Each structure stands twice: as C-alpha cells, then as structure tokens.
PDB file of C-alpha atoms in Angstrom:
ATOM      1  CA  UNK H   1     -33.984 -17.776 -22.698  1.00 81.00           C
ATOM      2  CA  UNK H   2     -34.306 -16.619 -19.100  1.00 91.00           C
ATOM      3  CA  UNK H   3     -32.804 -19.074 -16.575  1.00 96.00           C
ATOM      4  CA  UNK H   4     -31.855 -19.345 -13.037  1.00 95.00           C
ATOM      5  CA  UNK H   5     -28.157 -19.392 -13.719  1.00 96.00           C
ATOM      6  CA  UNK H   6     -27.943 -16.124 -15.527  1.00 97.00           C
ATOM      7  CA  UNK H   7     -25.737 -13.443 -14.256  1.00 98.00           C
ATOM      8  CA  UNK H   8     -27.585 -10.113 -13.637  1.00 98.00           C
ATOM      9  CA  UNK H   9     -26.163  -6.362 -14.153  1.00 98.00           C
ATOM     10  CA  UNK H  10     -28.473  -3.453 -13.693  1.00 98.00           C
ATOM     11  CA  UNK H  11     -28.534   0.438 -13.930  1.00 97.00           C
ATOM     12  CA  UNK H  12     -29.984   2.932 -11.598  1.00 97.00           C
ATOM     13  CA  UNK H  13     -31.196   6.272 -12.769  1.00 94.00           C
ATOM     14  CA  UNK H  14     -33.745   8.769 -11.976  1.00 91.00           C
ATOM     15  CA  UNK H  15     -34.843   8.638 -15.629  1.00 86.00           C
ATOM     16  CA  UNK H  16     -33.631   5.224 -16.916  1.00 89.00           C
ATOM     17  CA  UNK H  17     -33.549   4.699 -20.561  1.00 84.00           C
ATOM     18  CA  UNK H  18     -33.321   1.523 -22.891  1.00 88.00           C
ATOM     19  CA  UNK H  19     -29.775   2.715 -24.128  1.00 88.00           C
ATOM     20  CA  UNK H  20     -27.812   0.594 -21.888  1.00 91.00           C
ATOM     21  CA  UNK H  21     -30.054  -2.168 -21.747  1.00 94.00           C
ATOM     22  CA  UNK H  22     -29.976  -2.689 -25.560  1.00 94.00           C
ATOM     23  CA  UNK H  23     -26.225  -2.190 -25.685  1.00 95.00           C
ATOM     24  CA  UNK H  24     -25.268  -4.480 -23.121  1.00 97.00           C
ATOM     25  CA  UNK H  25     -27.897  -7.303 -24.021  1.00 97.00           C
ATOM     26  CA  UNK H  26     -26.898  -7.088 -27.559  1.00 97.00           C
ATOM     27  CA  UNK H  27     -23.239  -7.834 -26.556  1.00 98.00           C
ATOM     28  CA  UNK H  28     -24.201 -10.642 -24.215  1.00 98.00           C
ATOM     29  CA  UNK H  29     -26.129 -12.335 -27.069  1.00 97.00           C
ATOM     30  CA  UNK H  30     -23.167 -11.851 -29.510  1.00 96.00           C
ATOM     31  CA  UNK H  31     -20.597 -13.332 -27.315  1.00 97.00           C
ATOM     32  CA  UNK H  32     -22.705 -16.127 -26.102  1.00 97.00           C
ATOM     33  CA  UNK H  33     -22.781 -14.920 -22.395  1.00 98.00           C
ATOM     34  CA  UNK H  34     -25.529 -16.119 -19.998  1.00 98.00           C
ATOM     35  CA  UNK H  35     -26.041 -12.501 -18.729  1.00 98.00           C
ATOM     36  CA  UNK H  36     -29.021 -10.165 -18.717  1.00 98.00           C
ATOM     37  CA  UNK H  37     -29.126  -6.221 -18.118  1.00 98.00           C
ATOM     38  CA  UNK H  38     -32.000  -4.439 -16.674  1.00 97.00           C
ATOM     39  CA  UNK H  39     -32.583  -0.701 -15.943  1.00 96.00           C
ATOM     40  CA  UNK H  40     -34.228   0.436 -12.597  1.00 97.00           C
ATOM     41  CA  UNK H  41     -35.589   3.887 -11.261  1.00 96.00           C
ATOM     42  CA  UNK H  42     -34.912   3.334  -7.585  1.00 97.00           C
ATOM     43  CA  UNK H  43     -37.266   4.569  -5.053  1.00 96.00           C
ATOM     44  CA  UNK H  44     -34.627   4.373  -2.276  1.00 98.00           C
ATOM     45  CA  UNK H  45     -30.863   4.248  -3.190  1.00 98.00           C
ATOM     46  CA  UNK H  46     -29.526   2.548  -0.196  1.00 98.00           C
ATOM     47  CA  UNK H  47     -32.131  -0.347  -0.457  1.00 98.00           C
ATOM     48  CA  UNK H  48     -31.236  -0.628  -4.122  1.00 98.00           C
ATOM     49  CA  UNK H  49     -27.421  -1.038  -3.434  1.00 98.00           C
ATOM     50  CA  UNK H  50     -28.163  -3.363  -0.641  1.00 98.00           C
ATOM     51  CA  UNK H  51     -29.891  -5.356  -3.099  1.00 98.00           C
ATOM     52  CA  UNK H  52     -27.056  -5.384  -5.546  1.00 98.00           C
ATOM     53  CA  UNK H  53     -25.089  -6.863  -2.678  1.00 97.00           C
ATOM     54  CA  UNK H  54     -27.724  -9.182  -1.313  1.00 97.00           C
ATOM     55  CA  UNK H  55     -28.803 -10.653  -4.552  1.00 97.00           C
ATOM     56  CA  UNK H  56     -25.238 -10.985  -6.139  1.00 97.00           C
ATOM     57  CA  UNK H  57     -25.934  -8.587  -8.939  1.00 98.00           C
ATOM     58  CA  UNK H  58     -22.597  -8.505 -10.779  1.00 98.00           C
ATOM     59  CA  UNK H  59     -22.590  -4.791 -11.911  1.00 98.00           C
ATOM     60  CA  UNK H  60     -24.508  -1.666 -11.435  1.00 98.00           C
ATOM     61  CA  UNK H  61     -24.403   1.548 -13.526  1.00 97.00           C
ATOM     62  CA  UNK H  62     -25.016   4.525 -11.774  1.00 96.00           C
ATOM     63  CA  UNK H  63     -26.623   7.778 -13.449  1.00 91.00           C
ATOM     64  CA  UNK H  64     -27.741  11.220 -12.542  1.00 83.00           C
ATOM     65  CA  UNK H  65     -28.482  12.217  -9.729  1.00 88.00           C
ATOM     66  CA  UNK H  66     -26.811   9.379  -7.685  1.00 94.00           C
ATOM     67  CA  UNK H  67     -23.172   9.567  -8.855  1.00 93.00           C
ATOM     68  CA  UNK H  68     -22.096  11.079  -5.487  1.00 93.00           C
ATOM     69  CA  UNK H  69     -24.604   9.893  -3.108  1.00 96.00           C
ATOM     70  CA  UNK H  70     -23.699   6.304  -3.738  1.00 97.00           C
ATOM     71  CA  UNK H  71     -20.069   6.836  -2.537  1.00 97.00           C
ATOM     72  CA  UNK H  72     -21.246   6.273   1.107  1.00 98.00           C
ATOM     73  CA  UNK H  73     -22.777   2.732   0.170  1.00 98.00           C
ATOM     74  CA  UNK H  74     -19.799   1.147  -1.520  1.00 98.00           C
ATOM     75  CA  UNK H  75     -16.791  -0.690   0.127  1.00 98.00           C
ATOM     76  CA  UNK H  76     -14.044   0.335  -2.175  1.00 98.00           C
ATOM     77  CA  UNK H  77     -13.269   3.470  -4.470  1.00 98.00           C
ATOM     78  CA  UNK H  78     -11.206   2.723  -7.443  1.00 96.00           C
ATOM     79  CA  UNK H  79      -8.751   5.568  -8.297  1.00 92.00           C
ATOM     80  CA  UNK H  80     -10.987   6.427 -11.417  1.00 92.00           C
ATOM     81  CA  UNK H  81     -13.935   7.218  -9.027  1.00 95.00           C
ATOM     82  CA  UNK H  82     -11.960   8.482  -5.824  1.00 94.00           C
ATOM     83  CA  UNK H  83      -9.942  11.227  -7.739  1.00 90.00           C
ATOM     84  CA  UNK H  84     -13.106  13.104  -8.738  1.00 92.00           C
ATOM     85  CA  UNK H  85     -15.496  11.855  -5.892  1.00 92.00           C
ATOM     86  CA  UNK H  86     -17.921  10.651  -8.548  1.00 92.00           C
ATOM     87  CA  UNK H  87     -19.352   6.879  -9.548  1.00 96.00           C
ATOM     88  CA  UNK H  88     -20.997   5.839 -12.380  1.00 96.00           C
ATOM     89  CA  UNK H  89     -20.023   1.851 -11.963  1.00 98.00           C
ATOM     90  CA  UNK H  90     -20.206  -0.649  -9.328  1.00 98.00           C
ATOM     91  CA  UNK H  91     -18.707  -3.982  -9.608  1.00 98.00           C
ATOM     92  CA  UNK H  92     -19.684  -6.674  -7.093  1.00 98.00           C
ATOM     93  CA  UNK H  93     -17.000  -9.459  -6.161  1.00 98.00           C
ATOM     94  CA  UNK H  94     -18.754 -11.838  -3.847  1.00 97.00           C
ATOM     95  CA  UNK H  95     -20.576  -9.135  -1.861  1.00 97.00           C
ATOM     96  CA  UNK H  96     -17.555  -6.492  -1.941  1.00 98.00           C
ATOM     97  CA  UNK H  97     -18.718  -3.505  -3.988  1.00 98.00           C
ATOM     98  CA  UNK H  98     -16.159  -1.396  -5.856  1.00 98.00           C
ATOM     99  CA  UNK H  99     -16.831   1.855  -7.411  1.00 98.00           C
ATOM    100  CA  UNK H 100     -15.343   3.118 -10.709  1.00 97.00           C
ATOM    101  CA  UNK H 101     -15.901   6.033 -13.008  1.00 96.00           C
ATOM    102  CA  UNK H 102     -15.907   5.465 -16.771  1.00 96.00           C
ATOM    103  CA  UNK H 103     -17.297   8.718 -17.576  1.00 94.00           C
ATOM    104  CA  UNK H 104     -14.042  10.276 -17.254  1.00 94.00           C
ATOM    105  CA  UNK H 105     -12.284   7.952 -19.833  1.00 92.00           C
ATOM    106  CA  UNK H 106     -15.119   8.328 -22.242  1.00 95.00           C
ATOM    107  CA  UNK H 107     -15.215  12.135 -22.170  1.00 96.00           C
ATOM    108  CA  UNK H 108     -11.295  12.491 -22.246  1.00 95.00           C
ATOM    109  CA  UNK H 109     -11.381  10.194 -25.472  1.00 94.00           C
ATOM    110  CA  UNK H 110     -13.912  12.345 -27.137  1.00 96.00           C
ATOM    111  CA  UNK H 111     -11.916  15.570 -26.282  1.00 97.00           C
ATOM    112  CA  UNK H 112      -8.855  13.964 -27.899  1.00 95.00           C
ATOM    113  CA  UNK H 113     -10.693  12.719 -30.946  1.00 94.00           C
ATOM    114  CA  UNK H 114     -12.458  16.036 -31.461  1.00 94.00           C
ATOM    115  CA  UNK H 115      -9.107  17.915 -31.894  1.00 95.00           C
ATOM    116  CA  UNK H 116     -10.093  20.890 -30.029  1.00 95.00           C
ATOM    117  CA  UNK H 117      -7.343  23.498 -29.379  1.00 96.00           C
ATOM    118  CA  UNK H 118      -6.715  23.393 -25.565  1.00 98.00           C
ATOM    119  CA  UNK H 119      -6.375  27.220 -25.844  1.00 98.00           C
ATOM    120  CA  UNK H 120      -9.996  27.408 -26.528  1.00 98.00           C
ATOM    121  CA  UNK H 121     -12.418  28.955 -24.060  1.00 98.00           C
ATOM    122  CA  UNK H 122     -15.103  26.721 -22.504  1.00 98.00           C
ATOM    123  CA  UNK H 123     -18.234  27.239 -20.712  1.00 98.00           C
ATOM    124  CA  UNK H 124     -19.403  24.202 -18.771  1.00 98.00           C
ATOM    125  CA  UNK H 125     -22.796  24.167 -17.322  1.00 98.00           C
ATOM    126  CA  UNK H 126     -23.444  21.746 -14.457  1.00 97.00           C
ATOM    127  CA  UNK H 127     -21.785  20.829 -10.991  1.00 96.00           C
ATOM    128  CA  UNK H 128     -22.597  17.604 -10.208  1.00 92.00           C
ATOM    129  CA  UNK H 129     -20.869  14.186 -10.457  1.00 90.00           C
ATOM    130  CA  UNK H 130     -20.861  13.943 -14.147  1.00 92.00           C
ATOM    131  CA  UNK H 131     -19.746  17.612 -14.310  1.00 95.00           C
ATOM    132  CA  UNK H 132     -16.803  16.668 -12.083  1.00 94.00           C
ATOM    133  CA  UNK H 133     -15.676  13.975 -14.474  1.00 93.00           C
ATOM    134  CA  UNK H 134     -16.176  16.454 -17.572  1.00 96.00           C
ATOM    135  CA  UNK H 135     -14.310  19.200 -15.776  1.00 97.00           C
ATOM    136  CA  UNK H 136     -11.450  16.748 -14.987  1.00 95.00           C
ATOM    137  CA  UNK H 137     -11.146  15.620 -18.505  1.00 96.00           C
ATOM    138  CA  UNK H 138     -11.009  19.070 -19.938  1.00 97.00           C
ATOM    139  CA  UNK H 139      -8.386  20.222 -17.118  1.00 97.00           C
ATOM    140  CA  UNK H 140      -6.249  16.940 -18.065  1.00 95.00           C
ATOM    141  CA  UNK H 141      -6.395  17.687 -21.675  1.00 96.00           C
ATOM    142  CA  UNK H 142      -4.680  21.083 -20.981  1.00 97.00           C
ATOM    143  CA  UNK H 143      -7.797  23.581 -21.030  1.00 98.00           C
ATOM    144  CA  UNK H 144      -7.420  26.354 -18.647  1.00 98.00           C
ATOM    145  CA  UNK H 145      -9.816  29.088 -19.995  1.00 98.00           C
ATOM    146  CA  UNK H 146     -12.898  27.118 -18.515  1.00 98.00           C
ATOM    147  CA  UNK H 147     -15.782  28.763 -16.594  1.00 98.00           C
ATOM    148  CA  UNK H 148     -18.242  26.635 -14.651  1.00 98.00           C
ATOM    149  CA  UNK H 149     -21.910  27.739 -14.880  1.00 98.00           C
ATOM    150  CA  UNK H 150     -23.924  26.484 -11.898  1.00 98.00           C
ATOM    151  CA  UNK H 151     -27.001  27.938 -10.222  1.00 95.00           C
ATOM    152  CA  UNK H 152     -25.737  26.436  -6.915  1.00 96.00           C
ATOM    153  CA  UNK H 153     -23.046  28.886  -5.947  1.00 97.00           C
ATOM    154  CA  UNK H 154     -21.466  26.380  -3.264  1.00 97.00           C
ATOM    155  CA  UNK H 155     -21.081  23.587  -5.631  1.00 96.00           C
ATOM    156  CA  UNK H 156     -20.365  25.646  -8.683  1.00 97.00           C
ATOM    157  CA  UNK H 157     -17.586  27.503  -6.750  1.00 98.00           C
ATOM    158  CA  UNK H 158     -16.138  24.333  -5.248  1.00 97.00           C
ATOM    159  CA  UNK H 159     -16.007  22.633  -8.645  1.00 97.00           C
ATOM    160  CA  UNK H 160     -14.431  25.640 -10.282  1.00 98.00           C
ATOM    161  CA  UNK H 161     -11.792  25.997  -7.560  1.00 97.00           C
ATOM    162  CA  UNK H 162     -10.919  22.366  -7.614  1.00 95.00           C
ATOM    163  CA  UNK H 163      -9.675  22.948 -11.146  1.00 96.00           C
ATOM    164  CA  UNK H 164      -8.443  26.362 -11.117  1.00 96.00           C
ATOM    165  CA  UNK H 165     -11.418  27.342 -13.091  1.00 98.00           C
ATOM    166  CA  UNK H 166     -13.877  30.372 -13.041  1.00 98.00           C
ATOM    167  CA  UNK H 167     -17.640  30.325 -12.093  1.00 98.00           C
ATOM    168  CA  UNK H 168     -20.693  32.255 -12.849  1.00 98.00           C
ATOM    169  CA  UNK H 169     -24.366  31.367 -11.868  1.00 98.00           C
ATOM    170  CA  UNK H 170     -26.067  31.760 -15.217  1.00 97.00           C
ATOM    171  CA  UNK H 171     -24.640  31.675 -18.793  1.00 96.00           C
ATOM    172  CA  UNK H 172     -26.158  35.039 -19.299  1.00 95.00           C
ATOM    173  CA  UNK H 173     -24.351  36.851 -22.337  1.00 95.00           C
ATOM    174  CA  UNK H 174     -21.340  34.867 -21.863  1.00 97.00           C
ATOM    175  CA  UNK H 175     -19.848  33.077 -24.988  1.00 98.00           C
ATOM    176  CA  UNK H 176     -17.200  30.576 -25.699  1.00 98.00           C
ATOM    177  CA  UNK H 177     -15.474  28.529 -28.270  1.00 98.00           C
ATOM    178  CA  UNK H 178     -16.769  25.441 -26.662  1.00 98.00           C
ATOM    179  CA  UNK H 179     -20.192  24.802 -24.916  1.00 98.00           C
ATOM    180  CA  UNK H 180     -20.713  21.974 -22.714  1.00 98.00           C
ATOM    181  CA  UNK H 181     -23.887  21.037 -21.071  1.00 98.00           C
ATOM    182  CA  UNK H 182     -23.683  18.618 -18.166  1.00 97.00           C
ATOM    183  CA  UNK H 183     -27.198  19.144 -16.764  1.00 96.00           C
ATOM    184  CA  UNK H 184     -30.485  17.643 -17.283  1.00 93.00           C
ATOM    185  CA  UNK H 185     -31.615  20.522 -19.538  1.00 96.00           C
ATOM    186  CA  UNK H 186     -32.840  18.993 -22.661  1.00 96.00           C
ATOM    187  CA  UNK H 187     -33.318  15.228 -21.177  1.00 92.00           C
ATOM    188  CA  UNK H 188     -36.430  13.495 -22.329  1.00 88.00           C
ATOM    189  CA  UNK H 189     -39.056  13.247 -19.762  1.00 86.00           C
ATOM    190  CA  UNK H 190     -37.553  16.237 -17.558  1.00 86.00           C
ATOM    191  CA  UNK H 191     -39.132  19.572 -16.932  1.00 90.00           C
ATOM    192  CA  UNK H 192     -36.824  21.335 -19.384  1.00 94.00           C
ATOM    193  CA  UNK H 193     -36.647  18.719 -22.275  1.00 94.00           C
ATOM    194  CA  UNK H 194     -37.575  21.276 -24.845  1.00 95.00           C
ATOM    195  CA  UNK H 195     -35.133  23.969 -23.567  1.00 97.00           C
ATOM    196  CA  UNK H 196     -31.736  24.855 -24.511  1.00 97.00           C
ATOM    197  CA  UNK H 197     -28.935  24.828 -22.060  1.00 97.00           C
ATOM    198  CA  UNK H 198     -27.159  27.866 -24.056  1.00 98.00           C
ATOM    199  CA  UNK H 199     -28.760  30.635 -25.998  1.00 97.00           C
ATOM    200  CA  UNK H 200     -28.825  30.751 -29.612  1.00 97.00           C
ATOM    201  CA  UNK H 201     -26.346  33.626 -29.592  1.00 98.00           C
ATOM    202  CA  UNK H 202     -23.768  31.594 -27.652  1.00 98.00           C
ATOM    203  CA  UNK H 203     -24.388  28.671 -29.933  1.00 98.00           C
ATOM    204  CA  UNK H 204     -23.922  30.945 -32.928  1.00 98.00           C
ATOM    205  CA  UNK H 205     -20.532  32.197 -31.373  1.00 98.00           C
ATOM    206  CA  UNK H 206     -19.170  28.635 -30.627  1.00 98.00           C
ATOM    207  CA  UNK H 207     -17.107  26.405 -32.592  1.00 98.00           C
ATOM    208  CA  UNK H 208     -18.037  23.175 -30.774  1.00 98.00           C
ATOM    209  CA  UNK H 209     -21.186  22.108 -28.694  1.00 98.00           C
ATOM    210  CA  UNK H 210     -20.929  19.062 -26.302  1.00 98.00           C
ATOM    211  CA  UNK H 211     -24.110  17.777 -24.758  1.00 98.00           C
ATOM    212  CA  UNK H 212     -23.603  15.058 -22.292  1.00 95.00           C
ATOM    213  CA  UNK H 213     -27.263  14.258 -22.079  1.00 93.00           C
ATOM    214  CA  UNK H 214     -27.855  10.888 -23.844  1.00 87.00           C
ATOM    215  CA  UNK H 215     -31.554  10.715 -24.054  1.00 85.00           C
ATOM    216  CA  UNK H 216     -32.567  11.848 -26.477  1.00 89.00           C
ATOM    217  CA  UNK H 217     -29.482  11.485 -28.647  1.00 84.00           C
ATOM    218  CA  UNK H 218     -30.419  14.527 -30.560  1.00 93.00           C
ATOM    219  CA  UNK H 219     -31.269  16.847 -27.787  1.00 96.00           C
ATOM    220  CA  UNK H 220     -32.358  20.541 -28.430  1.00 98.00           C
ATOM    221  CA  UNK H 221     -28.870  21.718 -28.043  1.00 98.00           C
ATOM    222  CA  UNK H 222     -27.381  19.396 -30.437  1.00 98.00           C
ATOM    223  CA  UNK H 223     -30.153  19.975 -32.928  1.00 98.00           C
ATOM    224  CA  UNK H 224     -29.737  23.795 -32.824  1.00 98.00           C
ATOM    225  CA  UNK H 225     -25.874  23.237 -33.006  1.00 98.00           C
ATOM    226  CA  UNK H 226     -26.148  21.043 -36.130  1.00 98.00           C
ATOM    227  CA  UNK H 227     -28.530  23.611 -37.735  1.00 98.00           C
ATOM    228  CA  UNK H 228     -25.898  26.303 -37.123  1.00 98.00           C
ATOM    229  CA  UNK H 229     -23.290  24.307 -38.677  1.00 98.00           C
ATOM    230  CA  UNK H 230     -21.243  23.575 -35.576  1.00 98.00           C
ATOM    231  CA  UNK H 231     -19.014  20.694 -34.546  1.00 97.00           C
ATOM    232  CA  UNK H 232     -20.966  18.586 -32.067  1.00 98.00           C
ATOM    233  CA  UNK H 233     -20.127  15.844 -29.528  1.00 97.00           C
ATOM    234  CA  UNK H 234     -23.371  13.970 -28.336  1.00 96.00           C
ATOM    235  CA  UNK H 235     -24.203  12.170 -25.144  1.00 93.00           C
ATOM    236  CA  UNK H 236     -24.894   9.215 -27.081  1.00 89.00           C
ATOM    237  CA  UNK H 237     -21.148   8.884 -27.876  1.00 93.00           C
ATOM    238  CA  UNK H 238     -20.350   9.311 -24.262  1.00 94.00           C
ATOM    239  CA  UNK H 239     -22.850   6.704 -23.375  1.00 90.00           C
ATOM    240  CA  UNK H 240     -21.361   4.050 -25.785  1.00 92.00           C
ATOM    241  CA  UNK H 241     -17.741   4.722 -24.884  1.00 95.00           C
ATOM    242  CA  UNK H 242     -18.461   4.611 -21.004  1.00 95.00           C
ATOM    243  CA  UNK H 243     -20.901   1.503 -21.351  1.00 94.00           C
ATOM    244  CA  UNK H 244     -18.034  -0.472 -23.225  1.00 96.00           C
ATOM    245  CA  UNK H 245     -15.725   0.062 -20.163  1.00 96.00           C
ATOM    246  CA  UNK H 246     -18.559  -1.016 -17.766  1.00 97.00           C
ATOM    247  CA  UNK H 247     -19.031  -4.129 -19.889  1.00 98.00           C
ATOM    248  CA  UNK H 248     -15.339  -4.946 -19.619  1.00 97.00           C
ATOM    249  CA  UNK H 249     -15.205  -4.404 -15.997  1.00 98.00           C
ATOM    250  CA  UNK H 250     -18.269  -6.558 -15.438  1.00 98.00           C
ATOM    251  CA  UNK H 251     -17.516  -9.521 -17.854  1.00 98.00           C
ATOM    252  CA  UNK H 252     -13.635  -9.328 -18.181  1.00 98.00           C
ATOM    253  CA  UNK H 253     -14.327  -9.592 -21.944  1.00 97.00           C
ATOM    254  CA  UNK H 254     -13.397  -6.829 -24.416  1.00 97.00           C
ATOM    255  CA  UNK H 255     -15.662  -7.009 -27.653  1.00 97.00           C
ATOM    256  CA  UNK H 256     -13.891  -6.340 -30.937  1.00 96.00           C
ATOM    257  CA  UNK H 257     -14.658  -3.048 -32.568  1.00 95.00           C
ATOM    258  CA  UNK H 258     -17.080  -4.647 -34.877  1.00 96.00           C
ATOM    259  CA  UNK H 259     -18.984  -5.957 -32.255  1.00 96.00           C
ATOM    260  CA  UNK H 260     -19.217  -2.736 -30.379  1.00 95.00           C
ATOM    261  CA  UNK H 261     -20.341  -1.128 -33.577  1.00 94.00           C
ATOM    262  CA  UNK H 262     -22.966  -3.672 -34.066  1.00 95.00           C
ATOM    263  CA  UNK H 263     -24.337  -3.110 -30.569  1.00 94.00           C
ATOM    264  CA  UNK H 264     -24.390   0.443 -31.063  1.00 90.00           C
ATOM    265  CA  UNK H 265     -26.078   0.291 -34.354  1.00 88.00           C
ATOM    266  CA  UNK H 266     -28.760  -1.839 -32.593  1.00 88.00           C
ATOM    267  CA  UNK H 267     -29.194   0.576 -29.737  1.00 84.00           C
ATOM    268  CA  UNK H 268     -29.654   3.491 -32.255  1.00 78.00           C
ATOM    269  CA  UNK H 269     -32.177   1.583 -34.434  1.00 78.00           C
ATOM    270  CA  UNK H 270     -34.263   0.513 -31.796  1.00 59.00           C
ATOM    271  CA  UNK H 271     -34.372   3.708 -29.909  1.00 56.00           C
TER     272      UNK H 271
END
C-alpha cells in the first residue's frame, strides 16, 4: 500500500517503458522494502533533476537522450560516469546528487559472457552517451578493429578518436563480425521502430548481433539476426544487468541471483 514513508526512485526517458518499473518494484516487494519506482518522460530536464533534489527522491535512472545533458545538473561524478562523460544513474544523498554509469559494467559483462574473439571486427552504430559506454567496454575488452557509424560527423569522429577507432557516416555496404546498434533505430514508439539498423546483407555476413535497444526486447534487428541463425545479445539483457547495479546503489542491498531472476521473469511476462 502507498504510504507517506515510502522511498521513491524514478527514471527519466524520452520514451519510458515499464521494464525498470516492474523490475525494481518486484524486488522491493520481494525484499520487503517500503520503496516505490515510477517512470517519467520529463518536459524540462533541469526542473526534473531539481525535483529529485528538492523532493528527496533517492535514485534516478537516466535514459536516452539525457545521458550527457544531465552532467551539468549533478554535484558529483563517480569515476564510472566521469571516465566516459555519460550518466545513467543518479543517487541522492541528502540533497547531494552523485552520477554513476552502470551501462558500462553491464555491457562489459555481456561481452565477456559472449566469448567474442577480441580480434573480431566491429561496426558500432551510434555516438551518444550509451555509445560511449559501449565503445569503452569494447575497447577495454581488447577490441581494436572497431568502426563507429554516426551521421553526426563531429560526434562520430570525436568518439572514434577517443578510443582509437575508425569512423564512417553510414553503414553503407560495410560488414563486420560483430554488429552493434546503439541508436533509437528499432525502438518502440520511434519514427524508425520498424527499421533495421544494419542491412540484411550485413546481418548475413556477421557472427554476432548486439542491439542495445531494450524496448521491445525483440527489436527488428534482433528478430532478423535470430532468423539468420546469428548469436544475439539483446538490450533486455543490458537493461537487467544495469538495473540490478542501480538497485544496489539506491538501496545498499544486493538481491540473490534467484531474486533477480524472478524479477526479470516478472518483467518479461508482464511486458
């Protein structure tokens, strides 16, 4: 039951989903915590962050397209966020807002689990805050043959140069062993929700397809890759891992693997 003593956590996204809401609230209930989680689509980011501070909201998840814009609105940058100039988590300690990035650790974990050979070629489409976390994770995993694909030349070149990668404005006829989409292409509710981030020829030539988009869990790119028999890594997997680390930062409690699996199963079944 809702009550005045509940601790509130929120998420801010241009196109919010119920994934985080279901995941966090299921864990709150399972662990007997008097907490509640709510997703928002802010009309004014600065006012929303001021609300986090002024209302004593404990935690705030940050999604596209606010991962870089929010930097100027916090008090402290944890090393996880400052290293890549990208924020996906804010923790409020008595009005002091500290920014973190749990995307990086989630992506790094999935790259390791996948067993992809670091000598593999990679096409990484995107140049925003999430792309920075993804590029950093690939770089730190030992990948060097990486090309950033970004229409915005300034941002794309800057990201590529930051990690010693190549750049091109469009995928064109390029192929790679690993295809990574870190753009809103294929995201539910967007202008390109039915589009493929990479061509069918590129998918056919690849071995692994990684789509960071979490809504829907089965994006057009993931569906096409599965149909082609490719190894896939989904945005839903990223969402679970990064949300778990957010939960720990907010509450100081680390759920058991069984509790996390139950929350993930609930999130998927209710989607």
